[in-house]
XYZ file of C-alpha atoms in Angstrom:
248
model
C -20.433 -9.034 4.628
C -21.980 -6.727 6.831
C -20.571 -3.303 6.515
C -20.907 -1.483 10.155
C -17.081 -0.439 10.766
C -15.654 0.450 7.196
C -18.221 3.385 6.562
C -17.815 5.430 9.215
C -14.244 4.637 9.537
C -14.014 6.294 5.478
C -16.056 9.160 6.439
C -14.010 9.930 9.641
C -10.641 9.855 7.258
C -12.735 11.962 4.922
C -13.362 14.655 7.194
C -9.794 14.721 8.655
C -8.474 14.870 5.552
C -10.855 17.927 4.729
C -9.634 19.747 7.651
C -6.141 19.351 6.805
C -6.605 20.426 3.443
C -4.603 17.189 2.077
C -4.511 17.487 -1.702
C -5.239 14.262 -3.270
C -4.279 13.844 -6.821
C -5.761 10.616 -8.360
C -5.437 9.298 -11.607
C -6.390 5.844 -13.139
C -9.231 5.072 -10.617
C -11.137 3.511 -13.482
C -9.145 0.607 -13.537
C -10.319 -0.595 -10.465
C -13.541 -2.896 -11.416
C -17.098 -2.066 -10.005
C -17.925 -5.773 -9.472
C -16.145 -9.012 -9.272
C -12.448 -9.981 -7.401
C -9.253 -7.998 -7.969
C -6.128 -8.091 -6.368
C -5.266 -4.569 -5.752
C -1.129 -4.085 -4.942
C 0.181 -1.151 -3.591
C 3.967 0.335 -2.978
C 4.604 0.347 0.781
C 6.151 3.991 1.853
C 4.015 4.694 4.968
C 2.071 3.290 8.091
C -1.281 5.059 6.454
C -0.812 3.441 3.030
C -3.867 1.125 3.618
C -6.105 4.188 3.957
C -4.686 5.854 0.704
C -4.703 2.568 -1.395
C -7.965 1.989 -0.197
C -9.213 5.249 -1.398
C -8.339 4.285 -4.889
C -11.096 1.946 -4.861
C -13.689 4.445 -3.666
C -14.569 5.840 -6.993
C -15.452 2.322 -8.092
C -17.590 1.919 -4.904
C -15.503 -0.912 -3.724
C -13.996 -1.463 -0.188
C -10.489 -2.666 -0.014
C -9.537 -6.037 2.501
C -6.006 -5.607 3.075
C -3.665 -8.212 4.168
C -1.995 -6.620 7.132
C 0.777 -8.524 9.790
C -0.947 -10.068 12.753
C 0.619 -7.614 15.099
C -2.042 -4.753 13.957
C -4.807 -7.536 14.701
C -3.472 -7.533 18.176
C -3.324 -4.052 18.907
C -6.380 -3.271 21.450
C -7.135 -0.017 19.151
C -6.565 -0.975 15.584
C -7.239 -4.715 16.144
C -10.898 -4.074 16.355
C -10.967 -1.848 13.464
C -9.008 -4.355 11.189
C -11.548 -7.066 12.136
C -14.640 -5.029 11.487
C -13.463 -4.047 7.951
C -12.787 -7.510 7.513
C -9.272 -7.156 6.688
C -7.141 -10.401 6.738
C -4.404 -11.017 9.340
C -1.197 -12.311 8.111
C 0.751 -14.740 10.524
C 4.197 -15.091 8.939
C 4.690 -18.111 10.772
C 1.300 -19.589 9.405
C 1.052 -17.756 6.269
C -1.153 -20.527 4.589
C -4.107 -19.623 6.456
C -4.238 -16.021 5.335
C -3.608 -16.819 1.817
C -6.634 -19.424 1.876
C -8.631 -16.292 3.274
C -7.637 -14.076 0.817
C -8.435 -16.678 -1.870
C -11.996 -17.105 -0.371
C -12.571 -13.410 -0.672
C -11.596 -13.055 -4.149
C -13.794 -15.434 -5.370
C -16.529 -13.977 -3.304
C -16.080 -10.970 -5.403
C -14.189 -8.992 -2.958
C -11.084 -6.486 -3.780
C -8.010 -7.837 -1.707
C -5.313 -5.353 -0.887
C -1.471 -6.307 -0.952
C 1.477 -4.699 -0.023
C 4.028 -7.002 -1.995
C 7.196 -5.607 -0.652
C 5.828 -6.609 2.634
C 7.822 -4.011 4.623
C 8.050 -0.339 4.169
C 10.850 0.810 1.959
C 13.200 3.156 3.305
C 14.579 4.693 -0.126
C 11.048 5.047 -1.352
C 11.736 3.128 -4.225
C 9.941 -0.160 -4.827
C 11.813 -3.140 -3.638
C 12.070 -6.511 -4.219
C 8.543 -7.565 -4.281
C 6.804 -11.195 -3.568
C 4.569 -13.123 -5.844
C 1.877 -14.231 -3.523
C -0.347 -11.102 -5.413
C 0.247 -12.885 -9.018
C -0.192 -16.510 -7.336
C -3.652 -15.253 -5.967
C -4.589 -13.999 -8.957
C -3.839 -16.800 -10.988
C -5.889 -19.273 -8.682
C -8.699 -17.187 -8.811
C -8.915 -15.649 -12.260
C -8.841 -12.139 -11.237
C -7.002 -9.035 -12.444
C -3.863 -7.405 -10.897
C -4.469 -3.833 -10.075
C -1.214 -1.611 -9.209
C -1.255 1.346 -7.318
C 1.342 3.654 -6.741
C 1.067 6.168 -3.574
C 3.393 9.329 -2.805
C 3.225 12.036 -0.462
C 1.555 10.016 2.308
C 4.863 9.076 3.890
C 5.596 12.840 4.923
C 2.916 12.376 7.477
C 4.118 8.781 9.421
C 6.746 6.654 7.951
C 9.414 4.025 9.259
C 12.462 5.948 11.080
C 10.719 9.331 11.281
C 8.413 11.048 13.852
C 4.771 11.012 13.396
C 3.175 14.357 11.760
C -0.103 12.996 11.500
C -1.753 17.046 11.855
C 0.428 18.360 8.956
C -1.483 20.767 6.820
C -1.708 20.838 2.989
C 0.456 17.802 1.922
C -0.175 16.630 -1.272
C -0.753 13.134 -1.959
C -0.736 11.221 -5.338
C -2.766 8.268 -5.912
C -2.032 6.771 -9.654
C -3.511 3.270 -10.669
C -2.460 1.533 -13.187
C -3.805 -0.522 -16.170
C -4.502 -3.912 -14.899
C -2.678 -7.311 -15.536
C -4.427 -10.856 -16.026
C -2.066 -13.251 -15.351
C -3.468 -16.901 -16.346
C -3.126 -19.904 -14.603
C -0.014 -22.010 -16.069
C 1.758 -18.814 -16.995
C 5.043 -18.322 -15.483
C 4.343 -16.516 -11.971
C 8.287 -14.980 -11.927
C 7.557 -13.335 -15.169
C 4.340 -11.613 -14.209
C 6.089 -10.777 -10.843
C 8.977 -9.054 -12.883
C 6.593 -7.312 -14.809
C 4.465 -6.198 -11.635
C 7.536 -4.535 -10.031
C 8.294 -2.714 -13.562
C 4.970 -1.208 -13.716
C 4.787 -0.373 -9.699
C 8.171 1.193 -10.037
C 7.369 3.109 -13.259
C 4.251 4.263 -11.637
C 5.725 5.622 -8.459
C 8.555 7.228 -10.582
C 5.696 8.716 -12.191
C 3.988 9.780 -9.273
C 7.715 11.383 -7.486
C 8.768 13.313 -10.790
C 5.144 14.977 -11.136
C 4.552 15.550 -7.561
C 3.758 19.326 -7.041
C 7.180 19.860 -4.762
C 10.179 18.501 -5.634
C 12.665 20.021 -3.371
C 16.124 19.009 -2.975
C 17.687 17.320 0.013
C 14.784 16.475 2.288
C 14.515 13.373 3.813
C 11.347 12.517 2.116
C 12.366 12.755 -1.359
C 14.309 9.692 -2.965
C 18.422 10.003 -3.093
C 18.085 9.577 -7.081
C 16.005 12.719 -7.093
C 18.250 14.692 -4.908
C 16.620 13.369 -1.598
C 18.418 12.494 1.606
C 16.323 9.444 2.022
C 18.701 6.231 2.017
C 19.867 4.564 -1.411
C 18.157 1.248 -2.095
C 21.539 -0.531 -1.050
C 21.666 1.589 2.083
C 17.709 0.786 3.024
C 18.581 -2.604 2.338
C 21.532 -2.758 4.832
C 19.047 -1.079 7.468
C 16.560 -3.764 6.802
C 18.934 -6.764 7.156
C 20.249 -4.836 10.534
C 16.984 -4.593 11.808
C 15.793 -8.288 11.188
C 19.087 -9.568 12.453
C 18.604 -7.451 15.803
C 14.926 -9.133 15.938
C 15.933 -12.302 15.469
C 18.695 -11.982 18.336
C 15.370 -10.832 20.457
C 13.343 -14.037 19.864
């Protein structure tokens, strides 16, 4: 695929992060294969996750094609960029088309990015995840690469005002060892294992983060922060979904 848009976007992001003095800590990037297809699965805590999860693949000189909701592609500003970077639109009413596109890209040797929680976690813990990443890997014989992000939610996340120009924010990116689910193996077992791996990576990223203050909104409740508990976050998500359904 012709890469006219993606490289300049990465260059612009790198320049901005240098200006803002974003303090990156990255581990395990060697687990992203330098060739061939792979399913990169990240936790979801920020509207900026696709940028930072994509950074996990840059040391291997790979570009990630993220699956993202159709609304992002419909936006007059983000839409042309998303299409130019060959990301994959997901229409929740017709998901088969995006799934087929992802399979085609994996078979062509691309890295496909998935946020298996589907929506941002308000509790900043890993929510229940979908099994699509495992099914795609099984169907194409490609590895699943778990990725944990921590810190970028301080710039922009659900229910909080944007603070995109905040300086000196540490951002942790941890890449776990690849999983190799085989066709015919139990999808649910592999999905449970992926959830465990993601949760362990996220917990390590949180506990080793340079700043672990008590009572702040961006820290999970079990580490002394004021973020909603997983149960409170689930109730908030359910209320939001109900309100959205009434509008439709």
